[in-house]
Amino acid sequence: MPTTVKLNDGNEMPTMAFGTGSVMKEKEDVTGFVEQALDSGFDHIDTAPIYYNENQVGAAIRESGLSREELYITTKYDFGGPIQKAVRDSLDKLGLKSVDLYLIHGPNLIEKDVEGSWKEFEKIKEDGLAKSIGVSNFNVEQLRKVIKIARIKPAVNQINFNPYNYASQKAAVEYAAKHGIVTAGYSGLTPLSRSPGGPVDPVVSTIAARLNVSAAQVLLKWVRSKGVAVVTTSSKKERLAEYLAVEELPDLTAAEIAAIDAAGAKGPPSTASPVVHFL
Ligand SMILES: NC(=O)c1ccc[n+]([C@@H]2O[C@H](COP(=O)([O-])OP(=O)(O)OC[C@H]3O[C@@H](n4cnc5c(N)ncnc54)[C@H](O)[C@@H]3O)[C@@H](O)[C@H]2O)c1
Ligand SMILES: OCCc1c[nH]c2ccccc12
């Protein structure tokens, strides 16, 4: 049974999510990849309207034969427009009566009316269309604005979180934790995927050799060591098994965590592909 974290609304969220937003080529059909992830033991799927695959995620869920209670589904508000219509559109595409977690995909989607928008999110939870509500890509100031007016606090903030941006994301993680908000981190494998060849690589390799695990497992273990849940992905079955084994691996030592922090603070190699801000 995958590990879960307790959210501030009493619900539990599996700490290892399979993301459908980026592995695959633009507009590639992800149905088979989601089926493979569910087959491998993932029970948390992360999607969004802007990934244009909620219908495919829905098909994979039905194909898996898993019951609704065995699955945790996250989707997001990201195209703008009326929020109640957006959530109903997502539920229609997914073929579900409710999602487990509904996130605001980025702060600018609600900046014109933070209070009114968050009230719509609170209504979604109260109406049972989402069991939990949260945000994504929010910094401390943006979290503060929501918390100030919230009757129901966000349960989760999903952000880019890897050794190369740890120095700048640390404050958001700590602020969230202080307010009982769980941080979920995407792009945790940046040193392997987008920015290979940087100062984090040799540090991760040394730790991987000591533990006899993969570099990806060391990086995800590092994410978990910061109290951050994981959203990752792969089209490869072997990697899915690696990711799922992370919770059972021995913890990194404090010195190893500090060594990754220090290497990450030096920044990514200059060859790194630039971070693209979609939202
Ligand atoms: N909320 C947001 O704004 C937002 C933004 C980006 C992503 N996401 C979500 O997070 C998910 C994961 O994002 P990501 O893809 O950036 O995560 P990630 O950093 O975990 O990268 C996953 C990629 O790393 C590759 N990888 C794994 N091991 C490797 C190795 N040894 N060498 C080279 N490559 C390796 C995988 O094959 C996969 O393509 C997305 O699918 C999406 O669901 C959300
Ligand atoms: O989750 C936001 C970043 C992202 C990942 N995959 C995408 C596809 C289209 C638009 C944005 C994204």
Tab-separated table of C-alpha atoms and ligand atoms in Angstrom:
chain	number	residue	atom	x	y	z
A	1	MET	CA	0.000	0.000	0.000
A	2	PRO	CA	1.606	3.329	-1.013
A	3	THR	CA	2.467	5.801	1.744
A	4	THR	CA	0.097	8.685	2.421
A	5	VAL	CA	0.315	12.049	4.146
A	6	LYS	CA	-2.512	13.473	6.242
A	7	LEU	CA	-3.880	16.773	4.899
A	8	ASN	CA	-5.251	19.627	7.022
A	9	ASP	CA	-8.839	18.642	6.121
A	10	GLY	CA	-8.382	15.110	7.480
A	11	ASN	CA	-8.019	13.425	4.085
A	12	GLU	CA	-4.953	11.366	3.173
A	13	MET	CA	-2.945	11.945	0.005
A	14	PRO	CA	-0.588	9.308	-1.471
A	15	THR	CA	2.928	10.805	-1.406
A	16	MET	CA	3.989	9.457	-4.822
A	17	ALA	CA	1.932	10.734	-7.764
A	18	PHE	CA	2.198	9.794	-11.436
A	19	GLY	CA	2.150	12.953	-13.531
A	20	THR	CA	0.644	13.100	-16.992
A	21	GLY	CA	1.846	16.574	-17.939
A	22	SER	CA	5.241	16.191	-19.449
A	23	VAL	CA	6.822	12.809	-20.073
A	24	MET	CA	5.290	12.284	-23.347
A	25	LYS	CA	5.496	14.125	-26.566
A	26	GLU	CA	3.029	16.930	-27.048
A	27	LYS	CA	-0.519	15.585	-27.408
A	28	GLU	CA	0.636	11.956	-27.234
A	29	ASP	CA	-2.069	9.600	-25.977
A	30	VAL	CA	-1.211	8.842	-22.337
A	31	THR	CA	-3.892	6.188	-21.734
A	32	GLY	CA	-1.391	3.298	-21.923
A	33	PHE	CA	1.152	5.076	-19.712
A	34	VAL	CA	-1.459	5.741	-17.031
A	35	GLU	CA	-2.635	2.114	-17.232
A	36	GLN	CA	0.984	1.001	-16.822
A	37	ALA	CA	1.422	3.309	-13.812
A	38	LEU	CA	-1.752	1.983	-12.153
A	39	ASP	CA	-0.666	-1.579	-12.931
A	40	SER	CA	2.723	-0.913	-11.358
A	41	GLY	CA	1.130	0.255	-8.127
A	42	PHE	CA	0.709	4.017	-8.481
A	43	ASP	CA	-2.616	5.048	-6.973
A	44	HIS	CA	-2.287	8.839	-7.391
A	45	ILE	CA	-2.615	10.353	-10.871
A	46	ASP	CA	-1.950	14.052	-11.521
A	47	THR	CA	-3.606	15.646	-14.546
A	48	ALA	CA	-4.908	19.045	-15.728
A	49	PRO	CA	-7.174	20.375	-18.491
A	50	ILE	CA	-4.139	22.008	-20.106
A	51	TYR	CA	-2.530	18.576	-20.567
A	52	TYR	CA	-5.488	17.687	-22.813
A	53	ASN	CA	-5.646	14.179	-21.405
A	54	GLU	CA	-8.289	14.096	-18.654
A	55	ASN	CA	-10.453	11.899	-20.922
A	56	GLN	CA	-7.498	9.531	-21.395
A	57	VAL	CA	-6.854	9.424	-17.643
A	58	GLY	CA	-10.563	8.591	-17.231
A	59	ALA	CA	-10.287	5.760	-19.752
A	60	ALA	CA	-7.198	4.348	-18.012
A	61	ILE	CA	-8.975	4.460	-14.634
A	62	ARG	CA	-11.909	2.484	-16.025
A	63	GLU	CA	-9.565	0.059	-17.796
A	64	SER	CA	-7.599	-0.567	-14.578
A	65	GLY	CA	-10.581	-2.177	-12.865
A	66	LEU	CA	-9.570	-0.393	-9.642
A	67	SER	CA	-12.405	0.925	-7.501
A	68	ARG	CA	-12.798	4.670	-6.973
A	69	GLU	CA	-11.751	4.296	-3.325
A	70	GLU	CA	-8.433	2.760	-4.378
A	71	LEU	CA	-7.531	5.788	-6.491
A	72	TYR	CA	-6.466	9.350	-5.772
A	73	ILE	CA	-7.030	11.784	-8.642
A	74	THR	CA	-5.692	15.342	-8.808
A	75	THR	CA	-6.734	17.833	-11.474
A	76	LYS	CA	-6.528	21.589	-11.754
A	77	TYR	CA	-8.276	24.827	-12.696
A	78	ASP	CA	-6.205	26.353	-15.468
A	79	PHE	CA	-8.111	27.778	-18.430
A	80	GLY	CA	-9.780	30.596	-16.534
A	81	GLY	CA	-13.521	31.228	-16.821
A	82	PRO	CA	-16.240	30.190	-14.378
A	83	ILE	CA	-14.725	27.876	-11.771
A	84	GLN	CA	-17.833	25.705	-11.205
A	85	LYS	CA	-18.079	25.046	-14.942
A	86	ALA	CA	-14.370	24.176	-15.121
A	87	VAL	CA	-14.572	21.566	-12.371
A	88	ARG	CA	-17.686	19.997	-13.891
A	89	ASP	CA	-15.968	19.841	-17.309
A	90	SER	CA	-13.004	18.074	-15.714
A	91	LEU	CA	-15.266	15.593	-13.899
A	92	ASP	CA	-17.120	14.896	-17.170
A	93	LYS	CA	-13.872	14.228	-19.010
A	94	LEU	CA	-12.528	12.038	-16.202
A	95	GLY	CA	-15.865	10.236	-15.854
A	96	LEU	CA	-15.830	10.813	-12.096
A	97	LYS	CA	-18.332	12.215	-9.582
A	98	SER	CA	-15.521	13.857	-7.643
A	99	VAL	CA	-11.773	14.324	-7.679
A	100	ASP	CA	-9.614	13.893	-4.604
A	101	LEU	CA	-7.717	17.144	-5.062
A	102	TYR	CA	-8.548	20.237	-7.145
A	103	LEU	CA	-5.785	22.825	-7.508
A	104	ILE	CA	-5.517	26.350	-8.872
A	105	HIS	CA	-2.793	25.701	-11.449
A	106	GLY	CA	-1.108	29.073	-11.038
A	107	PRO	CA	-1.502	32.280	-8.999
A	108	ASN	CA	-2.330	34.554	-11.926
A	109	LEU	CA	-5.530	32.603	-12.574
A	110	ILE	CA	-7.087	34.161	-9.481
A	111	GLU	CA	-5.102	37.367	-8.965
A	112	LYS	CA	-7.978	39.641	-10.020
A	113	ASP	CA	-10.233	38.271	-7.297
A	114	VAL	CA	-8.426	36.061	-4.791
A	115	GLU	CA	-11.291	36.062	-2.271
A	116	GLY	CA	-14.097	35.407	-4.770
A	117	SER	CA	-12.104	32.698	-6.510
A	118	TRP	CA	-11.159	30.897	-3.308
A	119	LYS	CA	-14.842	31.034	-2.192
A	120	GLU	CA	-15.661	29.137	-5.405
A	121	PHE	CA	-13.044	26.555	-4.457
A	122	GLU	CA	-14.521	26.255	-0.951
A	123	LYS	CA	-17.932	25.659	-2.536
A	124	ILE	CA	-16.447	22.872	-4.672
A	125	LYS	CA	-15.254	21.111	-1.518
A	126	GLU	CA	-18.534	21.721	0.298
A	127	ASP	CA	-20.511	20.366	-2.667
A	128	GLY	CA	-18.340	17.242	-2.665
A	129	LEU	CA	-16.963	17.769	-6.181
A	130	ALA	CA	-13.428	17.710	-4.754
A	131	LYS	CA	-12.504	16.078	-1.452
A	132	SER	CA	-9.629	18.516	-0.983
A	133	ILE	CA	-8.735	21.881	-2.512
A	134	GLY	CA	-5.384	23.524	-2.984
A	135	VAL	CA	-3.055	25.632	-5.089
A	136	SER	CA	-0.032	25.221	-7.336
A	137	ASN	CA	2.983	27.407	-8.085
A	138	PHE	CA	2.178	29.782	-5.204
A	139	ASN	CA	4.970	31.634	-3.377
A	140	VAL	CA	4.819	32.832	0.232
A	141	GLU	CA	3.049	36.097	-0.589
A	142	GLN	CA	0.476	34.368	-2.802
A	143	LEU	CA	-0.164	31.727	-0.103
A	144	ARG	CA	-0.543	34.465	2.501
A	145	LYS	CA	-3.229	36.234	0.445
A	146	VAL	CA	-5.318	33.051	0.236
A	147	ILE	CA	-4.836	32.040	3.873
A	148	LYS	CA	-5.910	35.516	5.016
A	149	ILE	CA	-9.369	35.196	3.486
A	150	ALA	CA	-9.855	31.408	3.598
A	151	ARG	CA	-12.533	29.664	5.626
A	152	ILE	CA	-11.048	26.393	4.363
A	153	LYS	CA	-7.264	26.629	3.986
A	154	PRO	CA	-5.582	25.119	0.924
A	155	ALA	CA	-4.578	21.527	1.693
A	156	VAL	CA	-1.697	21.382	-0.801
A	157	ASN	CA	0.669	23.681	-2.726
A	158	GLN	CA	2.177	21.859	-5.736
A	159	ILE	CA	5.448	23.523	-6.807
A	160	ASN	CA	8.620	22.946	-8.798
A	161	PHE	CA	11.021	21.462	-6.249
A	162	ASN	CA	14.522	20.185	-6.951
A	163	PRO	CA	18.057	20.779	-5.623
A	164	TYR	CA	18.672	23.590	-8.116
A	165	ASN	CA	15.703	25.686	-6.956
A	166	TYR	CA	15.690	24.606	-3.302
A	167	ALA	CA	17.223	27.855	-2.058
A	168	SER	CA	14.374	29.872	-3.596
A	169	GLN	CA	11.546	27.398	-2.807
A	170	LYS	CA	12.539	26.692	0.814
A	171	ALA	CA	10.574	29.659	2.183
A	172	ALA	CA	7.351	28.525	0.465
A	173	VAL	CA	7.738	24.984	1.848
A	174	GLU	CA	8.367	26.269	5.376
A	175	TYR	CA	5.532	28.801	5.238
A	176	ALA	CA	3.150	26.101	3.963
A	177	ALA	CA	4.214	23.687	6.708
A	178	LYS	CA	3.644	26.368	9.359
A	179	HIS	CA	0.067	26.681	8.099
A	180	GLY	CA	-0.551	22.942	7.828
A	181	ILE	CA	-0.323	22.977	4.024
A	182	VAL	CA	1.427	19.999	2.422
A	183	THR	CA	3.890	20.835	-0.352
A	184	ALA	CA	3.960	18.501	-3.351
A	185	GLY	CA	7.006	18.821	-5.603
A	186	TYR	CA	7.147	18.331	-9.354
A	187	SER	CA	10.296	18.279	-11.528
A	188	GLY	CA	12.292	16.743	-8.674
A	189	LEU	CA	14.381	14.852	-11.241
A	190	THR	CA	15.572	18.057	-12.934
A	191	PRO	CA	19.293	17.172	-12.439
A	192	LEU	CA	18.698	14.004	-14.483
A	193	SER	CA	16.207	15.193	-17.060
A	194	ARG	CA	16.488	18.934	-17.811
A	195	SER	CA	19.839	19.926	-16.302
A	196	PRO	CA	22.307	17.023	-16.440
A	197	GLY	CA	26.007	17.659	-16.014
A	198	GLY	CA	25.777	20.039	-13.049
A	199	PRO	CA	27.257	20.048	-9.527
A	200	VAL	CA	24.443	17.905	-8.063
A	201	ASP	CA	25.306	14.906	-10.267
A	202	PRO	CA	28.517	13.659	-8.596
A	203	VAL	CA	27.021	14.101	-5.112
A	204	VAL	CA	23.942	12.093	-6.085
A	205	SER	CA	26.091	9.407	-7.769
A	206	THR	CA	28.188	8.896	-4.638
A	207	ILE	CA	25.071	8.499	-2.476
A	208	ALA	CA	23.460	6.194	-5.044
A	209	ALA	CA	26.556	3.963	-4.965
A	210	ARG	CA	26.549	3.811	-1.145
A	211	LEU	CA	22.886	2.821	-1.002
A	212	ASN	CA	23.028	0.697	-4.172
A	213	VAL	CA	20.051	2.607	-5.593
A	214	SER	CA	19.497	4.741	-8.700
A	215	ALA	CA	20.203	8.469	-8.988
A	216	ALA	CA	16.459	9.085	-9.453
A	217	GLN	CA	15.774	7.303	-6.172
A	218	VAL	CA	18.342	9.473	-4.361
A	219	LEU	CA	16.763	12.653	-5.756
A	220	LEU	CA	13.229	11.579	-4.797
A	221	LYS	CA	14.476	10.521	-1.361
A	222	TRP	CA	15.971	14.019	-1.035
A	223	VAL	CA	12.570	15.567	-1.946
A	224	ARG	CA	10.885	13.385	0.712
A	225	SER	CA	13.569	14.349	3.263
A	226	LYS	CA	12.265	17.930	2.999
A	227	GLY	CA	8.747	16.769	3.873
A	228	VAL	CA	7.634	17.299	0.279
A	229	ALA	CA	5.383	14.807	-1.566
A	230	VAL	CA	6.426	13.703	-5.064
A	231	VAL	CA	4.827	14.212	-8.480
A	232	THR	CA	6.980	12.468	-11.053
A	233	THR	CA	6.503	10.442	-14.197
A	234	SER	CA	7.942	7.992	-16.688
A	235	SER	CA	6.876	5.987	-19.706
A	236	LYS	CA	9.288	3.231	-18.596
A	237	LYS	CA	8.026	0.415	-16.349
A	238	GLU	CA	11.446	-0.062	-14.652
A	239	ARG	CA	11.510	3.577	-13.575
A	240	LEU	CA	7.982	3.376	-12.178
A	241	ALA	CA	9.091	0.497	-9.947
A	242	GLU	CA	12.136	2.539	-8.838
A	243	TYR	CA	9.960	5.514	-7.906
A	244	LEU	CA	7.516	3.359	-5.958
A	245	ALA	CA	10.333	1.754	-3.962
A	246	VAL	CA	11.552	5.140	-2.689
A	247	GLU	CA	9.459	5.193	0.498
A	248	GLU	CA	10.973	1.876	1.648
A	249	LEU	CA	14.598	2.893	1.069
A	250	PRO	CA	16.756	3.911	4.032
A	251	ASP	CA	16.823	7.651	4.724
A	252	LEU	CA	19.675	9.801	3.463
A	253	THR	CA	21.967	10.962	6.263
A	254	ALA	CA	21.865	14.602	7.384
A	255	ALA	CA	25.325	15.058	5.825
A	256	GLU	CA	24.118	13.651	2.489
A	257	ILE	CA	21.075	15.931	2.478
A	258	ALA	CA	23.318	18.906	3.280
A	259	ALA	CA	25.729	17.916	0.484
A	260	ILE	CA	22.872	17.863	-2.059
A	261	ASP	CA	21.601	21.223	-0.749
A	262	ALA	CA	25.084	22.735	-1.116
A	263	ALA	CA	25.619	21.344	-4.613
A	264	GLY	CA	22.165	22.545	-5.691
A	265	ALA	CA	22.901	26.047	-4.372
A	266	LYS	CA	25.737	26.302	-6.899
A	267	GLY	CA	23.044	26.299	-9.570
A	268	PRO	CA	22.369	24.211	-12.680
A	269	PRO	CA	24.893	23.864	-15.499
A	270	SER	CA	24.746	26.634	-18.081
A	271	THR	CA	23.545	24.040	-20.602
A	272	ALA	CA	20.290	23.615	-18.643
A	273	SER	CA	17.144	24.165	-20.645
A	274	PRO	CA	15.411	27.281	-19.373
A	275	VAL	CA	12.471	26.853	-17.029
A	276	VAL	CA	9.299	27.515	-18.965
A	277	HIS	CA	6.547	29.251	-17.043
A	278	PHE	CA	3.201	28.173	-18.443
A	279	LEU	CA	0.959	29.587	-15.797
B	1	LIG	N1	1.693	22.146	-11.328
B	1	LIG	C1	2.501	22.441	-12.321
B	1	LIG	O1	2.606	23.600	-12.757
B	1	LIG	C2	3.329	21.350	-12.942
B	1	LIG	C3	4.424	21.677	-13.768
B	1	LIG	C4	5.205	20.639	-14.293
B	1	LIG	C5	4.867	19.317	-13.999
B	1	LIG	N2	3.769	19.036	-13.230
B	1	LIG	C6	3.375	17.636	-12.958
B	1	LIG	O2	4.483	16.903	-12.493
B	1	LIG	C7	4.709	15.786	-13.347
B	1	LIG	C8	6.175	15.462	-13.361
B	1	LIG	O3	6.907	16.551	-13.869
B	1	LIG	P1	8.343	16.367	-14.487
B	1	LIG	O4	8.280	15.508	-15.676
B	1	LIG	O5	8.935	17.705	-14.601
B	1	LIG	O6	9.031	15.525	-13.302
B	1	LIG	P2	10.417	14.908	-13.027
B	1	LIG	O7	11.444	15.937	-12.760
B	1	LIG	O8	10.193	13.886	-11.988
B	1	LIG	O9	10.896	14.244	-14.396
B	1	LIG	C9	10.394	13.077	-14.914
B	1	LIG	C10	11.240	12.752	-16.128
B	1	LIG	O10	12.539	12.349	-15.712
B	1	LIG	C11	12.919	11.255	-16.476
B	1	LIG	N3	13.941	10.449	-15.819
B	1	LIG	C12	13.798	9.584	-14.784
B	1	LIG	N4	14.951	8.982	-14.489
B	1	LIG	C13	15.850	9.475	-15.354
B	1	LIG	C14	17.226	9.233	-15.590
B	1	LIG	N5	17.911	8.360	-14.838
B	1	LIG	N6	17.846	9.905	-16.563
B	1	LIG	C15	17.185	10.800	-17.332
B	1	LIG	N7	15.875	11.062	-17.190
B	1	LIG	C16	15.210	10.412	-16.207
B	1	LIG	C17	11.639	10.493	-16.670
B	1	LIG	O11	11.691	9.569	-17.721
B	1	LIG	C18	10.649	11.615	-16.914
B	1	LIG	O12	10.598	11.963	-18.280
B	1	LIG	C19	4.109	16.190	-14.678
B	1	LIG	O13	3.782	15.073	-15.476
B	1	LIG	C20	2.887	16.944	-14.222
B	1	LIG	O14	1.847	16.031	-13.903
B	1	LIG	C21	3.021	20.025	-12.685
B	2	LIG	O1	1.690	21.832	-15.139
B	2	LIG	C1	2.098	22.963	-15.819
B	2	LIG	C2	3.230	22.740	-16.727
B	2	LIG	C3	2.878	21.850	-17.835
B	2	LIG	C4	3.270	20.542	-17.920
B	2	LIG	N1	2.795	20.060	-19.097
B	2	LIG	C5	2.113	21.009	-19.764
B	2	LIG	C6	1.470	20.982	-20.980
B	2	LIG	C7	0.850	22.142	-21.407
B	2	LIG	C8	0.873	23.271	-20.630
B	2	LIG	C9	1.500	23.309	-19.415
B	2	LIG	C10	2.136	22.162	-18.970
